[in-house]
Amino acid sequence: MPDELLAIHGLNAGTEEKPILHDIDLTLGTGETHVLMGPNGAGKSTLGRVIMGDPAYQVSSGTIAFDGRDITQESSDKRSLAGVFLSYQAPVEIPGVPLNSFLRTIVQKRPELKMTGREFRRRLKEVASQLDFDSSYLSRELNVGFSGGEKKKVEMMQLLLLKPKLAILDETDSGLDVDALSVVSRGMEAYRAECDGTLLIITHNTRILERLDVDRCHVMVKGHLVAEGDSSLVGEIDREGFGRFETAEAELAGEEA
Amino acid sequence: MATTDATTAGSVVLKHANPSFAQTWNRLSINDVTLEVPALPATPASGAPAPELAGIEMGGGEALTGWLDAAAASREQVRVPADGETHDVVIAIDGVHAADVVAEPGARARVVVVAGPQPAGSTAGSALRILAEKGSHVELLEVVAAGDEAAFAESCGIRAAEDATVEVRHYLLGAATSVVGFACDLAGARSSLSLSTRFLTGTGEKTDMNYLARMRGCDTRCRLTFSGVLEEGASKRLADTIDLVHGGKGAKGAEDETVLVNGARIRNLSLPSVLCDEDDVEGTHGATIGSVSGEQLAYLTCRGLTDEEARELFVRSAFDDCLLHVPEAREQVLGAARAALGDEAAAELSDEAADETAWTRGEA
Amino acid sequence: MAEQEKATRAQVADVDRSLYDFVKPEVGYERFADGLNEEVVRAISAKKDEPDWMLDLRLRSLDIYHKMDMAPNWGPSIDGLDMDNISTYVSSGAEQAASWDEVPEDIKDTFERLGIPQAERSYLAGVGAQYDSELVYHNMQESAAQMGVVYSGIEEALHGEYEGLIHDHFMHLVPPTDHKFAALHGAVWSGGSFVYVPKGVKVEFPLQSYFRLNAKGAGQFEHTLIIVEDGADLHFIEGCSAPKYNVANLHAGCVELFVGKGAHLRYSTIENWSKNMYNLNTKRARVEEDGRMEWVSGSFGSHVSYLYPSTLLVGARSSCEYTGITFAGAGQDLDTGCKMVLTAPDTRISVSAKSLSKGGGKSTFRSEVIVGEKAERAKATVSCASLMLDDQSRSDTIPAMDVRCPSASVGHEATIGRISDDTIAYLMSRGMTEAEARTVVVNGFANPVSKELPMEYAVEMNNLIKLEMEGAIG
């Protein structure tokens, strides 16, 4: 199916020590906005990492197909070039590498984004101003000494420069930080406006979703996807929390046992 | 103490060259370097430095500075006047060179030192003295791309008077042996030094660096940043000292070193010292030494880079940075880039740099 | 205001050390002639009736001592130390006792005033007390002895079943060739402790040795040898003090520590020598696979110190932590720090050093971290912070690193500065005097070290800081 961008079937995954995700089925269509919610420690961030291909996690069974192609065994750089993007909660600091060199390098890796240095710099300025990013930071070392808000902006700048087909925004921690929230909102709006990409927003706080049209909402509890619904589910969670889903998960786990 | 020994015909050995101002256990071989250089001509061709510059403390130490002064074929003497313009002083290194630069009060000088490819087996070098007078601004840009069969040695000393600002960028992009000694005396109140050194020590090469910021004036500032990459079999020494001298109230100094190790059999020596003889000051330093961490690699691959490309990124950024700040050295830098990264990457850098220049001009 | 503050802060009184600064008469003393020669060395050896190999070691060391020079290019001056005016062996004549009642009254009173017998009763598994060149007391709890733990005078051990073990370890970690004062130690060492903890034995309470140098113009050269076998666990505490004289005294002890596979040793020191002391002490540990070494080091006393506990991590996954504080006041030049040599895979070190300078004192943090080619994935972090308490003092940080392994990661950070005026203003606005405010900040600064010490020592350390700070405010 052409409008099926990401299709996960029967996915079980975890670290060497313990399984985290159980029997995940998840389908995201092109251009849709999905939300993945759930209490702390449910495995939401892990799902994001597994879709990106983080070597810290192993898939024990199941498949991940992206854009009609099985990527379950692919390394994360290939997935990235194919159009998967994952924003980091805590982006790493890389001394010795100026931010602009880094951005130029990752853009150049993508034939579809081929542009001259001049075009690149124009685009970079544009994106920086969209996000109110202090452009003097562009020549500083990647994330070194950046505040939490600046690091978040760096992630959003990459989102806008790379224009991925699928953007997974792991915002489990930023729900409480007003500044980070506004940076992410602006990033998401710009991304929605500029490309027909698919969004998967991982959060346990509904405030981040206020200015967004959500197509589907998924609920994860203890590594299981226990519910799926339209945007009304977001409102319900906002009012009532995850109680009923936790009960559902307990029943599910009981059946399995 | 004898600092020179005659060896085989035609060369001498300089002992205790490039000495760190802060000394420590001798068995670590981190205090200084021993260097074999060509014997001096019977009669030195260059004269002594001008009296007003003669007392400037030189980073390379007595043995190395003395040799460079005597080995230089001539001594260039430049005075930069204060006329609102920025004056370029370009020094192309070919053999051993000596230069004295005076930036007059309020002047703006941009001193560019470029050591391009040198004959195999030769030792090129530079003895550079700079006096930054009251309120002047001196930018010192230096590129060493001498090729992997030549040695390069430098001793540099700068004295900054009141309100003078000194900005230094060193790009050590390649030489079989590079020895760089640098000292900046922040003698005047509110004078400042901002220094960035990037070094790429290639396979089997040796980079020896000694930096000193002597903070004598009140409210002086210095920021020293070092970052570099060591390839297989590379050997590097970096001794850098911030000396917060008694009486220099309100001084603030910071130094920072980042070294990326890209291969086996390396030797990486660091001696980052802060000496403090005054209480109303702040001094900090930090050093990070290691390979690209698993975490950093994971981040870079998740943005589409292979492991190899991720490592290359660190090397490329040094060339990028150099082309941006020293367009005069374009040919030499691209030459070094070809040696380090291959023709294709160098061609890309070249296009980028051309773009960059056009862009900067377009905007101006 | 600023001028006034400066005036106050520059007024530095000498520190009240009455707790440590009392002298007992040298009645009935045996004291070898000042100076150093083969005759003196032979006399010390004869006095101790030691095995021939030990006399050989002493003579060889003396030879090395005469051939070596001090490094001319770094470190505090030791010009005030003239070996011709130092007696290398001084004994009160007291026999070593296993009960405080048998210790001569004068000496017993000394250790009572330093709180040693009290500490022994309340929380130590064993105590050794050295007075000048000889041990005067050594005792260990029955329960520890039953587990096979040996804690005795090293000379005593040399005459028993452990002679072979001592022969195989003594000055193997710190050879006489290490530096000039290691050679001196090898030639004239006297007293010190021997500890042996058998495989798997965990000693629940710390052992402590206390070194008191009472005699004027003398040297103390005790040797501490500790062997902690595989899987065993020990906390050893070392204390030292001396009254102040107007002539130089010398301390050139040596500590050799062997930490077996999976074993753990914590070695804590509160050093409070008087300010006429040259403290040229050498401490070294060797750690096998999965072993763990911890140093906790407080340096408050002495005129000049050269002190760098060093650790060789030779076993895979072995680790070392160093936590140290140095407080240099008037007339002190304290050059302290540590050395770490990592030669095995997955080894780890962490260094946290603090220093304070005041009243014209000088403190230097000096370190070396060597990461060998085989130390794959080794990790090292070194952090040091220095606090300047006035504008008369000096504080230097000189950390050397030598990394030869591509997969190792080494991090270093250092800060130097003074207590900010804002902090003082804030605390004063909440009702503290300036002196109290400064003491609060300094105690907070020292806290990471004091919290590593047993309660009683933490209290002692905080008292030392308080004394120093009161001296500072005058």
Short mmCIF file of C-alpha atoms in Angstrom, two decimals, chain A residues 52 76-77 80-81 85-88 91-98 101-102 104-106 108-110 116-118 121-122 125 142-143 155 158 162, chain B residues 198 225 227 256 258 288 295-296 298-307 309 313-314 316-318 320-321 324 348 352 355-359 362-363:
data_model
loop_
_atom_site.label_atom_id
_atom_site.label_comp_id
_atom_site.label_asym_id
_atom_site.label_seq_id
_atom_site.Cartn_x
_atom_site.Cartn_y
_atom_site.Cartn_z
CA MET A 52 15.46 4.41 14.40
CA SER A 76 20.42 3.65 11.66
CA ASP A 77 22.40 5.71 9.15
CA SER A 80 18.09 8.09 8.40
CA LEU A 81 18.91 8.47 4.71
CA PHE A 85 14.16 11.04 11.92
CA LEU A 86 14.22 10.72 15.68
CA SER A 87 14.69 13.72 17.93
CA TYR A 88 16.80 13.04 20.98
CA PRO A 91 21.28 15.31 22.33
CA VAL A 92 24.95 14.43 22.77
CA GLU A 93 27.71 17.02 22.88
CA ILE A 94 30.36 16.68 20.21
CA PRO A 95 33.42 18.82 20.89
CA GLY A 96 35.59 19.70 17.90
CA VAL A 97 32.70 19.75 15.43
CA PRO A 98 31.09 23.12 14.75
CA SER A 101 29.85 21.85 9.65
CA PHE A 102 27.75 19.10 11.15
CA ARG A 104 26.19 20.90 6.20
CA THR A 105 27.57 17.35 6.31
CA ILE A 106 24.27 15.66 7.09
CA GLN A 108 25.06 16.87 1.84
CA LYS A 109 24.58 13.18 2.49
CA ARG A 110 21.11 13.43 0.96
CA THR A 116 25.27 24.91 -3.01
CA GLY A 117 27.01 26.24 0.04
CA ARG A 118 25.32 29.53 -0.52
CA ARG A 121 23.58 29.02 4.36
CA ARG A 122 20.50 30.90 3.24
CA LYS A 125 19.54 31.32 8.39
CA LEU A 142 27.83 20.91 18.49
CA ASN A 143 25.72 21.15 21.65
CA GLU A 155 17.10 19.11 16.99
CA GLN A 158 17.73 19.33 11.78
CA LEU A 162 16.39 17.23 6.51
CA ARG B 198 43.25 23.09 15.59
CA THR B 225 40.73 26.40 22.89
CA SER B 227 41.03 20.70 19.40
CA ASP B 256 39.87 23.80 26.97
CA THR B 258 39.51 18.20 23.01
CA THR B 288 38.63 15.58 26.99
CA GLU B 295 27.03 7.75 22.24
CA GLN B 296 28.34 10.35 19.80
CA ALA B 298 25.03 6.64 17.66
CA TYR B 299 23.83 10.22 17.38
CA LEU B 300 25.74 10.84 14.15
CA THR B 301 24.62 7.58 12.52
CA CYS B 302 21.05 8.34 13.44
CA ARG B 303 21.46 11.52 11.36
CA GLY B 304 22.70 9.47 8.42
CA LEU B 305 26.50 9.22 8.76
CA THR B 306 28.47 5.97 8.67
CA ASP B 307 31.12 5.42 11.35
CA GLU B 309 32.01 9.54 7.82
CA LEU B 313 33.62 14.93 10.05
CA PHE B 314 36.05 15.84 12.81
CA ARG B 316 36.86 18.06 7.77
CA SER B 317 35.67 20.60 10.28
CA ALA B 318 39.27 21.71 10.82
CA ASP B 320 36.36 24.05 6.84
CA ASP B 321 37.22 26.35 9.66
CA LEU B 324 36.70 30.22 6.27
CA GLU B 348 34.05 19.38 -2.11
CA GLU B 352 32.35 25.07 -0.44
CA ASP B 355 30.81 29.49 -2.35
CA GLU B 356 31.70 30.85 1.02
CA THR B 357 33.90 33.57 -0.39
CA ALA B 358 31.26 34.58 -2.92
CA TRP B 359 28.65 34.64 -0.21
CA GLY B 362 27.93 39.26 -1.79
CA GLU B 363 26.78 40.22 1.63
#
